Coordinates of C-alpha atoms in Angstrom, one line a residue:
M1 CA 17.2 -26.2 23.0
V2 CA 18.9 -25.8 19.6
D3 CA 15.9 -28.6 17.9
L4 CA 13.5 -26.5 20.2
L5 CA 13.9 -23.3 18.8
Q6 CA 14.0 -24.7 15.1
M7 CA 10.4 -26.8 16.0
L8 CA 10.1 -22.3 17.8
S9 CA 11.1 -21.0 14.0
F10 CA 8.8 -24.2 11.8
V11 CA 5.7 -22.6 14.0
L12 CA 6.4 -19.7 13.2
R13 CA 6.7 -19.8 9.4
L14 CA 3.8 -21.8 9.3
M15 CA 1.7 -18.8 10.9
T16 CA 3.5 -15.8 8.7
P17 CA 0.8 -17.2 6.3
L18 CA -1.3 -17.5 8.1
M19 CA -2.2 -14.2 9.7
A20 CA -0.7 -13.1 6.8
L21 CA -4.2 -14.9 4.8
I22 CA -6.8 -13.8 7.7
I23 CA -5.1 -9.5 7.2
I24 CA -5.8 -9.7 4.0
T25 CA -9.2 -11.3 3.6
M26 CA -10.8 -8.9 7.0
C27 CA -9.0 -5.3 4.8
F28 CA -10.7 -6.7 1.6
V29 CA -14.4 -7.9 3.0
S30 CA -14.9 -4.6 5.1
L31 CA -13.3 -2.1 1.3
R32 CA -16.5 -4.4 -0.4
Y33 CA -19.9 -3.6 2.4
G34 CA -17.8 0.6 3.4
R35 CA -19.0 0.9 -0.4
R36 CA -21.5 3.1 -0.8
S37 CA -25.0 1.9 -3.2
K38 CA -25.4 2.6 -6.1
H39 CA -28.5 4.9 -5.1
A40 CA -30.8 8.5 -7.0
L41 CA -28.8 11.7 -6.0
I42 CA -31.4 14.0 -7.5
A43 CA -33.6 13.5 -10.2
L44 CA -33.7 15.3 -14.3
E45 CA -37.4 15.4 -15.1
D46 CA -38.8 16.0 -18.4
E47 CA -42.8 16.5 -18.1
E48 CA -43.1 17.0 -21.6
R49 CA -41.7 14.4 -22.2
Q50 CA -42.6 12.1 -18.8
I51 CA -39.9 11.0 -18.6
R52 CA -38.2 10.8 -15.7
Y53 CA -33.8 10.6 -15.5
P54 CA -31.7 9.3 -11.4
V55 CA -28.8 11.6 -11.6
L56 CA -26.7 8.9 -10.1
F57 CA -23.6 9.8 -9.9
W58 CA -21.1 13.2 -8.6
E59 CA -20.1 13.9 -12.7
N60 CA -23.0 12.7 -15.3
A61 CA -22.5 13.0 -18.9
I62 CA -25.5 14.2 -21.2
G63 CA -25.7 13.9 -24.0
R64 CA -27.6 11.8 -27.7
S65 CA -24.3 9.5 -27.2
R66 CA -24.3 5.5 -26.1
G67 CA -21.9 6.3 -23.3
S68 CA -23.1 9.7 -22.3
D69 CA -25.2 8.7 -18.1
I70 CA -27.9 10.6 -18.8
R71 CA -28.5 9.9 -22.3
I72 CA -31.6 12.3 -23.9
N73 CA -33.1 10.3 -27.8
D74 CA -33.5 13.8 -29.1
P75 CA -31.6 14.8 -32.7
T76 CA -31.4 18.0 -31.2
V77 CA -29.4 17.3 -29.4
S78 CA -25.6 16.9 -29.6
R79 CA -23.8 13.1 -29.2
D80 CA -21.9 15.0 -26.3
H81 CA -23.6 17.1 -25.0
A82 CA -22.9 19.2 -21.6
V83 CA -22.6 17.5 -18.2
L84 CA -24.1 17.9 -15.0
L85 CA -21.4 17.4 -11.9
R86 CA -21.7 18.3 -8.4
R87 CA -18.9 19.9 -5.5
D88 CA -19.0 20.5 -1.5
D89 CA -21.3 24.1 -2.8
G90 CA -23.7 22.6 -5.1
W91 CA -23.9 21.3 -8.2
F92 CA -23.7 22.6 -12.0
I93 CA -23.7 22.7 -15.4
T94 CA -22.0 22.6 -18.8
D95 CA -22.0 23.1 -22.1
T96 CA -19.5 20.8 -23.8
D97 CA -19.1 22.8 -26.9
S98 CA -22.6 21.8 -28.1
K99 CA -24.6 22.8 -31.3
A100 CA -27.1 23.7 -29.1
G101 CA -25.5 25.4 -26.0
V102 CA -27.4 24.5 -22.5
Y103 CA -30.3 27.2 -21.1
V104 CA -31.4 27.3 -17.5
N105 CA -34.2 29.6 -17.0
G106 CA -34.0 30.9 -20.2
E107 CA -30.4 31.4 -20.0
K108 CA -27.3 30.7 -22.0
T109 CA -24.7 29.8 -19.3
V110 CA -21.7 30.1 -20.0
G111 CA -18.9 28.1 -18.4
R112 CA -19.9 26.2 -15.5
Q113 CA -23.6 27.7 -14.0
P114 CA -24.9 26.3 -10.6
I115 CA -28.4 24.7 -10.8
Y116 CA -31.3 24.3 -7.8
I117 CA -34.3 22.3 -6.8
G118 CA -37.0 23.1 -9.6
D119 CA -34.4 25.6 -12.4
K120 CA -35.6 24.1 -16.0
I121 CA -32.3 22.9 -17.8
A122 CA -33.1 23.5 -21.7
I123 CA -30.7 20.4 -23.8
G124 CA -31.6 20.8 -27.5
T125 CA -35.9 20.8 -27.7
S126 CA -35.5 18.8 -24.4
I127 CA -37.0 20.4 -20.9
L128 CA -35.2 19.0 -17.9
T129 CA -36.4 20.6 -14.6
L130 CA -33.8 19.4 -11.8
R131 CA -35.8 17.3 -9.0
R132 CA -35.5 15.9 -5.5
A133 CA -34.3 11.8 -6.6
N134 CA -38.0 11.4 -3.5
D135 CA -37.3 7.3 -3.9
P136 CA -39.4 5.6 -2.5
S137 CA -36.8 3.5 -1.2
D138 CA -34.4 5.9 0.4
R139 CA -35.5 5.0 4.6
E140 CA -34.4 1.1 3.4
Q141 CA -31.5 2.2 1.2
R142 CA -30.5 4.6 4.6
Q143 CA -31.2 1.2 5.9
K144 CA -29.3 -1.1 4.3
R145 CA -26.0 1.7 4.0
K146 CA -26.5 0.9 8.1
S147 CA -26.3 -2.8 8.0
R148 CA -23.0 -3.0 6.1
E149 CA -21.0 0.7 7.2
A150 CA -22.4 -2.0 10.7
K151 CA -19.6 -4.6 9.0
V152 CA -16.7 -2.7 8.2
L153 CA -14.1 -3.7 10.4
P154 CA -11.7 -1.1 12.4
G155 CA -8.8 0.1 11.4
S156 CA -7.5 -0.7 14.8
L157 CA -8.8 -4.5 15.0
I158 CA -6.3 -4.6 11.3
L159 CA -3.4 -2.9 12.9
S160 CA -3.5 -5.1 15.3
F161 CA -3.7 -8.0 12.8
I162 CA -0.9 -6.4 11.6
T163 CA 1.4 -5.6 14.4
V164 CA 0.8 -9.7 15.7
Y165 CA 2.3 -10.3 11.7
L166 CA 5.3 -8.5 12.3
L167 CA 6.0 -10.3 16.0
I168 CA 5.7 -12.9 14.6
I169 CA 8.3 -12.1 11.0
A170 CA 11.0 -10.9 14.1
A171 CA 10.7 -13.2 16.0
E172 CA 12.2 -15.7 13.4
A173 CA 13.9 -14.2 12.2
V174 CA 15.9 -13.1 15.7
I175 CA 15.6 -17.0 16.2
N176 CA 17.4 -17.5 12.6
M177 CA 19.8 -14.4 13.3
Q178 CA 20.4 -15.4 16.8
N179 CA 21.1 -11.3 17.0
G180 CA 18.4 -8.6 17.4
D181 CA 19.3 -6.3 15.0
V182 CA 15.9 -6.5 13.5
L183 CA 14.2 -5.6 16.7
L184 CA 15.1 -1.5 16.5
P185 CA 14.2 -1.5 12.6
S186 CA 10.3 -3.5 13.8
V187 CA 9.8 -1.3 16.8
G188 CA 9.6 1.8 14.9
F189 CA 7.1 0.0 11.7
L190 CA 4.7 -0.3 14.7
A191 CA 5.3 3.1 16.3
V192 CA 4.9 4.7 13.1
S193 CA 1.6 2.9 11.8
W194 CA 0.5 3.6 15.2
G195 CA 1.1 6.9 14.7
F196 CA 0.0 7.0 11.1
Y197 CA -3.1 5.5 12.6
A198 CA -4.0 7.5 15.9
V199 CA -3.1 10.8 12.7
T200 CA -5.7 8.9 10.7
T201 CA -8.3 8.9 13.1
K202 CA -7.2 11.4 15.6
V203 CA -6.6 14.8 13.3
F204 CA -7.9 14.1 9.7
K205 CA -11.1 11.8 11.5
R206 CA -11.5 8.7 9.3
K207 CA -12.8 5.7 9.8
N208 CA -10.7 3.3 6.8
F209 CA -7.9 2.5 7.0
E210 CA -8.5 -0.8 5.1
L211 CA -5.9 0.5 1.9
E212 CA -3.4 1.8 4.3
G213 CA -3.4 -1.1 6.2
L214 CA -3.1 -3.7 2.9
S215 CA 0.5 -1.4 2.6
L216 CA 1.5 -1.4 5.6
L217 CA 1.9 -5.7 5.6
L218 CA 3.7 -5.2 2.5
C219 CA 6.3 -2.2 3.5
G220 CA 6.8 -4.9 7.0
T221 CA 7.1 -7.8 5.5
G222 CA 10.0 -6.4 3.3
I223 CA 11.2 -4.1 6.2
V224 CA 11.9 -7.5 8.5
L225 CA 13.8 -9.2 5.4
N226 CA 16.0 -6.3 4.5
A227 CA 16.6 -5.9 8.2
A228 CA 17.7 -9.4 8.3
H229 CA 20.4 -8.9 5.2
D230 CA 20.9 -5.5 5.9
Q231 CA 19.9 -3.4 8.5
H232 CA 21.3 0.0 7.8
Q233 CA 19.3 -0.5 4.4
S234 CA 15.8 -0.6 6.5
L235 CA 16.6 1.5 8.1
V236 CA 17.4 3.9 5.9
Q237 CA 14.0 1.7 4.2
L238 CA 11.3 2.6 7.6
A239 CA 12.6 6.2 6.7
A240 CA 11.4 6.1 3.3
M241 CA 8.5 4.9 4.4
V242 CA 8.0 8.3 7.1
L243 CA 8.6 10.7 4.1
G244 CA 5.4 8.0 1.7
I245 CA 3.1 8.4 4.3
A246 CA 3.5 12.5 5.1
L247 CA 2.6 12.4 1.1
F248 CA 0.4 10.1 1.4
C249 CA -1.0 13.2 3.3
F250 CA -0.5 15.9 2.2
M251 CA -1.9 14.4 -1.6
L252 CA -5.4 13.2 -0.3
W253 CA -5.4 16.3 1.3
F254 CA -4.4 18.5 -2.4
I255 CA -6.8 16.3 -4.8
E256 CA -9.4 16.3 -2.0
V257 CA -11.2 19.0 -4.3
P258 CA -10.8 18.4 -8.1
D259 CA -11.5 22.4 -9.5
R260 CA -8.0 23.6 -7.0
V261 CA -6.4 20.0 -9.2
M262 CA -7.5 20.6 -12.5
K263 CA -6.0 24.8 -12.1
W264 CA -2.3 23.7 -10.5
R265 CA -2.2 21.1 -13.6
L266 CA 0.2 23.0 -16.3
A267 CA 2.3 23.0 -13.1
I268 CA 2.8 20.1 -12.3
S269 CA 2.9 18.8 -16.1
L270 CA 5.8 21.3 -16.4
L271 CA 7.2 19.2 -12.1
A272 CA 6.8 16.2 -14.7
I273 CA 9.2 17.3 -17.0
G274 CA 11.0 19.4 -14.9
L275 CA 12.6 16.5 -12.8
L276 CA 13.0 14.1 -15.9
G277 CA 15.0 17.2 -17.4
A278 CA 16.6 17.5 -13.4
T279 CA 17.7 13.3 -13.8
L280 CA 18.9 13.9 -17.3
V281 CA 21.5 16.7 -16.8
L282 CA 22.6 16.3 -13.4
G283 CA 21.4 12.3 -13.0
S284 CA 25.3 9.4 -12.8
V285 CA 24.4 5.6 -14.0
Q286 CA 23.5 2.7 -12.2
N287 CA 23.5 0.3 -14.7
G288 CA 23.5 1.2 -17.5
A289 CA 20.4 3.8 -16.5
K290 CA 20.1 7.7 -15.7
N291 CA 17.8 7.8 -13.3
W292 CA 19.3 8.6 -10.0
I293 CA 20.6 12.5 -9.2
V294 CA 23.6 12.0 -6.1
L295 CA 23.3 14.5 -3.1
G296 CA 26.2 13.4 -0.6
P297 CA 25.4 10.3 0.8
V298 CA 21.2 10.4 -0.5
S299 CA 20.8 9.2 -3.4
V300 CA 16.5 10.0 -4.8
Q301 CA 15.4 8.7 -8.1
P302 CA 13.5 11.3 -9.3
S303 CA 11.4 9.5 -11.9
E304 CA 9.2 8.0 -9.6
F305 CA 7.8 10.9 -8.8
A306 CA 7.8 12.4 -12.4
K307 CA 4.9 9.0 -12.0
I308 CA 3.1 11.1 -9.0
A309 CA 2.6 14.0 -11.2
Y310 CA 2.1 12.5 -15.0
L311 CA -1.0 10.7 -12.6
F312 CA -1.6 14.3 -12.1
V313 CA -2.2 15.9 -15.3
G314 CA -3.6 12.6 -17.3
A315 CA -6.7 12.3 -15.0
S316 CA -9.2 15.2 -16.1
T317 CA -12.9 16.6 -14.2
L318 CA -16.0 15.5 -16.6
D319 CA -16.2 19.0 -18.6
Q320 CA -12.9 19.5 -19.3
L321 CA -12.1 16.0 -20.6
Q322 CA -14.7 16.4 -23.4
T323 CA -12.4 19.4 -24.9
R324 CA -9.9 19.2 -27.1
K325 CA -6.7 21.6 -26.0
N326 CA -7.4 19.3 -22.8
L327 CA -6.4 15.7 -24.7
F328 CA -3.7 17.8 -26.7
G329 CA -2.0 18.9 -23.6
F330 CA -2.0 15.6 -22.6
I331 CA 0.0 13.7 -25.7
I332 CA 2.9 16.9 -25.6
V333 CA 3.4 16.2 -22.7
T334 CA 3.6 12.0 -22.4
G335 CA 5.7 12.8 -25.4
A336 CA 7.8 14.5 -23.4
C337 CA 8.0 12.0 -20.3
I338 CA 9.0 9.3 -22.2
G339 CA 11.4 10.6 -24.6
L340 CA 13.0 12.0 -21.7
L341 CA 12.0 8.0 -19.7
F342 CA 14.3 7.1 -23.0
L343 CA 17.2 9.8 -23.1
M344 CA 17.7 8.3 -20.1
S345 CA 18.4 4.7 -21.1
D346 CA 15.3 3.9 -18.4
F347 CA 13.4 1.8 -20.2
G348 CA 11.9 0.0 -17.5
T349 CA 10.5 3.5 -15.3
A350 CA 8.8 4.1 -19.9
I351 CA 7.9 1.3 -20.4
V352 CA 6.0 2.0 -17.0
F353 CA 5.2 5.6 -18.0
F354 CA 4.1 4.0 -21.5
V355 CA 1.0 1.6 -19.9
T356 CA 0.3 3.9 -17.9
F357 CA -0.9 6.3 -20.9
L358 CA -2.8 3.8 -22.3
I359 CA -5.2 3.4 -19.1
I360 CA -5.5 7.1 -19.6
A361 CA -6.0 6.9 -22.7
F362 CA -8.5 4.3 -23.0
M363 CA -11.0 5.3 -20.2
R364 CA -10.7 8.8 -21.2
S365 CA -12.3 8.3 -25.1
G366 CA -12.5 5.0 -25.2
D367 CA -11.7 4.2 -28.0
I368 CA -9.7 1.0 -28.6
K369 CA -8.2 1.7 -32.4
T370 CA -6.3 5.0 -30.6
V371 CA -4.3 2.2 -28.1
I372 CA -4.0 -0.2 -31.4
L373 CA -2.1 2.9 -33.1
A374 CA -0.1 3.5 -29.3
V375 CA 1.0 -0.3 -29.5
T376 CA 1.7 -0.4 -33.1
A377 CA 3.8 3.0 -32.1
A378 CA 5.7 1.3 -29.9
V379 CA 7.0 -2.0 -31.5
L380 CA 8.1 0.2 -33.9
G381 CA 10.5 1.9 -31.3
V382 CA 11.7 -1.5 -29.3
L383 CA 12.8 -2.5 -32.2
V384 CA 14.7 1.2 -32.5
I385 CA 16.0 0.7 -29.5
L386 CA 17.0 -3.3 -29.4
T387 CA 18.6 -2.1 -33.3
V388 CA 21.1 0.9 -31.2
K389 CA 21.3 -0.5 -28.1
P390 CA 23.5 -4.0 -28.4
Y391 CA 23.2 -4.6 -24.2
I392 CA 18.8 -4.5 -24.4
A393 CA 19.1 -6.6 -27.5
A394 CA 21.5 -8.7 -24.9
R395 CA 18.8 -9.3 -22.1
F396 CA 16.1 -10.1 -25.5
A397 CA 17.8 -12.8 -26.3
A398 CA 18.3 -14.2 -23.1
W399 CA 14.3 -13.9 -22.4
G400 CA 13.1 -17.1 -22.3
H401 CA 16.3 -19.1 -23.1
V402 CA 18.2 -18.2 -19.3
W403 CA 19.5 -21.6 -19.1
E404 CA 21.8 -20.9 -21.5
Y405 CA 23.0 -17.1 -20.6
A406 CA 23.8 -18.7 -16.7
D407 CA 27.0 -17.7 -16.3
A408 CA 26.2 -14.2 -18.1
E409 CA 22.5 -11.9 -19.1
G410 CA 20.4 -15.1 -17.3
Y411 CA 22.5 -15.0 -14.2
Q412 CA 20.1 -13.6 -12.2
Q413 CA 16.5 -15.2 -12.5
V414 CA 18.6 -18.8 -12.2
N415 CA 20.2 -17.7 -9.4
T416 CA 16.6 -16.6 -8.4
L417 CA 13.9 -19.3 -10.0
I418 CA 16.2 -22.8 -7.5
Y419 CA 16.8 -20.2 -4.4
S420 CA 12.2 -19.5 -5.2
A421 CA 11.3 -24.0 -5.6
S422 CA 13.6 -23.9 -3.0
G423 CA 11.5 -22.9 -0.3
G424 CA 8.5 -24.4 -1.1
L425 CA 5.2 -23.0 1.0
F426 CA 6.5 -22.2 4.1
G427 CA 10.1 -20.7 3.1
V428 CA 13.6 -21.6 5.2
G429 CA 13.4 -18.7 7.3
I430 CA 13.9 -15.6 7.5
A431 CA 18.3 -14.8 6.8
K432 CA 18.5 -18.8 5.8
G433 CA 18.2 -18.3 2.5
H434 CA 21.1 -18.7 -0.3
L435 CA 18.9 -15.8 -2.6
Q436 CA 20.7 -13.0 -0.2
Y437 CA 24.1 -13.1 -1.8
V438 CA 23.2 -12.5 -5.6
F439 CA 22.5 -8.7 -6.9
A440 CA 19.4 -6.9 -6.3
S441 CA 17.5 -9.6 -4.2
E442 CA 16.4 -7.5 -2.2
N443 CA 15.0 -5.4 -4.6
D444 CA 15.4 -6.6 -8.2
L445 CA 14.7 -9.8 -6.7
V446 CA 12.9 -9.4 -3.2
F447 CA 9.7 -11.8 -5.0
G448 CA 12.7 -14.7 -5.8
L449 CA 13.6 -14.1 -2.1
A450 CA 10.4 -13.5 -1.0
S451 CA 9.8 -17.4 -2.1
E452 CA 12.7 -19.0 -1.0
E453 CA 13.2 -17.4 2.7
M454 CA 9.2 -17.3 3.1
G455 CA 7.7 -19.2 1.1
L456 CA 5.8 -19.4 -2.1
I457 CA 2.5 -18.8 -0.1
V458 CA 3.2 -15.5 1.5
A459 CA 6.0 -14.1 -2.2
V460 CA 2.0 -14.7 -4.1
L461 CA -0.2 -13.7 -1.1
F462 CA 2.1 -10.0 -2.3
A463 CA 0.6 -9.9 -5.7
V464 CA -2.6 -11.0 -4.6
V465 CA -2.7 -8.1 -2.1
I466 CA -1.8 -5.8 -5.3
G467 CA -3.9 -7.2 -7.9
G468 CA -6.4 -6.9 -5.6
L469 CA -5.9 -2.9 -5.5
M470 CA -6.3 -2.3 -8.6
I471 CA -10.0 -4.7 -7.9
Y472 CA -11.0 -2.2 -6.2
A473 CA -9.9 0.7 -7.7
R474 CA -12.4 -0.3 -10.3
T475 CA -15.2 -1.1 -8.8
V476 CA -14.7 2.2 -6.8
T477 CA -14.6 4.7 -9.5
T478 CA -18.7 4.7 -10.0
R479 CA -18.8 6.3 -6.9
S480 CA -16.1 8.7 -7.2
R481 CA -16.8 12.2 -6.6
S482 CA -15.6 13.2 -10.0
A483 CA -14.5 11.9 -13.4
F484 CA -10.6 13.1 -12.1
Y485 CA -10.3 10.6 -9.1
S486 CA -12.6 7.9 -11.6
I487 CA -9.3 7.5 -14.4
A488 CA -6.3 8.1 -11.1
A489 CA -7.4 5.5 -8.9
C490 CA -7.9 3.4 -12.1
T491 CA -4.5 4.5 -13.5
A492 CA -2.9 4.0 -10.5
G493 CA -4.2 0.8 -9.8
G494 CA -3.1 -0.3 -13.0
M495 CA 1.1 0.4 -12.8
L496 CA 0.9 -0.7 -9.9
V497 CA -0.5 -4.2 -11.2
F498 CA 2.0 -3.9 -14.1
Q499 CA 4.8 -2.5 -12.1
A500 CA 4.8 -5.8 -10.2
A501 CA 3.7 -8.2 -13.1
L502 CA 6.9 -6.8 -14.8
N503 CA 9.4 -7.2 -11.4
I504 CA 7.7 -10.7 -10.2
F505 CA 7.7 -12.0 -14.5
G506 CA 10.7 -10.5 -15.1
V507 CA 12.3 -12.7 -12.1
T508 CA 10.5 -15.5 -13.8
D509 CA 11.9 -15.1 -16.7
I510 CA 8.0 -14.7 -18.3
F511 CA 9.2 -10.7 -19.2
P512 CA 11.9 -9.4 -19.8
L513 CA 14.0 -8.4 -17.3
T514 CA 13.8 -4.5 -17.0
G515 CA 14.6 -4.3 -13.6
V516 CA 11.5 -2.4 -11.8
T517 CA 11.3 -2.5 -7.7
L518 CA 7.8 -4.8 -6.5
P519 CA 5.7 -2.1 -4.7
F520 CA 6.1 -1.7 -0.8
V521 CA 7.7 -4.4 -0.2
S522 CA 11.0 -4.2 -2.6
Y523 CA 13.7 -2.2 -1.2
G524 CA 14.4 1.3 -2.6
G525 CA 13.1 4.8 -0.4
S526 CA 12.4 7.5 -3.2
S527 CA 9.7 3.7 -4.5
M528 CA 8.8 3.1 -1.5
A529 CA 7.4 6.6 -1.2
A530 CA 7.0 6.7 -3.7
C531 CA 3.8 4.1 -3.7
W532 CA 2.2 5.7 -0.9
G533 CA 1.9 8.3 -3.4
V534 CA 0.5 6.7 -5.8
L535 CA -2.0 4.7 -3.5
A536 CA -3.3 8.2 -2.8
F537 CA -5.0 8.0 -6.2
I538 CA -7.6 5.0 -5.2
K539 CA -8.2 6.7 -1.3
A540 CA -10.0 9.9 -2.5
A541 CA -11.8 7.0 -4.7
D542 CA -13.1 5.9 -1.8
E543 CA -16.2 8.3 -0.7
R544 CA -16.0 7.7 2.9
T545 CA -12.2 9.6 2.9
Y546 CA -14.0 12.5 2.7
S547 CA -16.8 12.3 4.7
G548 CA -15.6 12.9 8.2
K549 CA -15.9 16.8 7.8
K550 CA -17.1 19.2 9.4
L551 CA -20.9 20.0 9.6
K552 CA -22.8 23.4 10.1
P553 CA -26.5 23.6 10.8
K554 CA -28.5 24.6 7.3
A555 CA -29.1 27.6 8.7
E556 CA -26.3 28.6 8.1
R557 CA -26.1 27.1 4.2
K558 CA -29.3 28.5 2.9
S559 CA -27.3 27.9 -0.9
V560 CA -26.2 25.0 -0.2
R561 CA -30.0 22.8 1.9
S562 CA -31.1 24.8 -1.8
T563 CA -29.0 22.7 -4.3
L564 CA -27.2 19.9 -2.6
P565 CA -30.6 17.5 -1.0
S566 CA -29.6 15.3 1.4
D567 CA -29.9 11.5 1.6
N568 CA -32.2 12.4 4.2
D569 CA -33.7 16.1 4.5
E570 CA -35.4 15.5 8.4
E571 CA -31.2 16.2 9.5
E572 CA -31.3 18.4 11.1
Y573 CA -27.3 18.9 9.9
V574 CA -25.7 19.1 6.5
E575 CA -22.5 17.8 5.1
V576 CA -20.5 20.5 3.7

């Protein structure tokens, strides 16, 4: 009987990476087919010069610079002259402090000016008429779109495969542990996952579930790994996932309207600084960093939620992006956040904030010199830290030489390397590893724990999922409804990737050990909830996320009909 159970456990270990690979492939293939093809929404026509400018994006920079979406080769046009943008209630144009100004039908614009089909827009000496796209390939584009949409996998199918995957790893854990400690967390996870799917499809009317599926795959694996070693921790992780999903849903509602976010940016900026300031005053020191606030039996890491607030502050709509006031405000908030993190000695999170700043700064300006200057300043800051913080210097001294410090600073990394290698491709079995007895194995060292117990293939697939989120965020930026979504999505993806890199490469001695969590997998309620909040920025960049809104008859939306040309004028309804 024992031999039969061991054989069954081995078969389940072989099935685990195969099922994980199938789920990941399904989700990313479905994401690929779910993207909107790039075609003109409307057009600007210069009748005098007989030039037609297709408008491809929801927000378009108009100017003489090479980086403009609509480049007008006219010396009277400023480098960054105006922004043409679409909102739910129509098309608008905004003058971005140009020298010559912007005129619509002969009247100078102030702030956002609504424009309609047939309006004459003066950009310098160029007169542009707003036209419908009138692309002769529109019908062909619609057919291609329907064909692509038909290849998008239903969320129920993705979640069914995730259910099978979770049952496989839970069954293996039960066999290896010879008890049912993983059953309650596993059943709870499946109940929450299917409930989340029901709310997504029935309440919010969303048809795409790929990003959520990938995140649930990581969360489910982390919960089972935790349950195999500490059932209480796994239940805490499950509760944190529920809070994270609630935060995810709230944020998708909140950032549905970019202009609403812009109105709240100041309050959100103060929230980010306030969270870190409160931690500095009220926080408890754990593992050398004052980054936790303990409230009875509950401990919270506010810096995780400050990351979300910081993303709000860094991203911006295109017409606001080109103002100096916006840029200076972002730099001030950045300096305050990183300064507070240094005072808290939370250098791992400070590094995440700094890299996030670099991504946002580059996306906002496209200037590599700004990034180089910031990196130079950071290097000088690190040298100062190594001088005033001896224990940080000790970590750097062990970096690359952990075997020489196996009984001191390199203890965790040495054990991670040994036990990860012992797991091979398919692992020694859930709950049968030895890394579980090393401090922080379920959070900081979770990549090594997964490598040992589930195998190197599964552990690497974790990295593939997180890296894939970044690649997907980059691919949808050109089709996003606002520069806010583009910047936020790419930055969110970059934040998750860099945090995962710090975790994976830190415990394997490629990077210095910083003690940050592996997104969605590591034990840590604040980290789990915050990761779902960060994921919302990537989800919001997908146009399909907000495509299930109620439709109203065109007769009730005459202004929308004249300013929001639909893809098919023969349809009786337009999306509002």
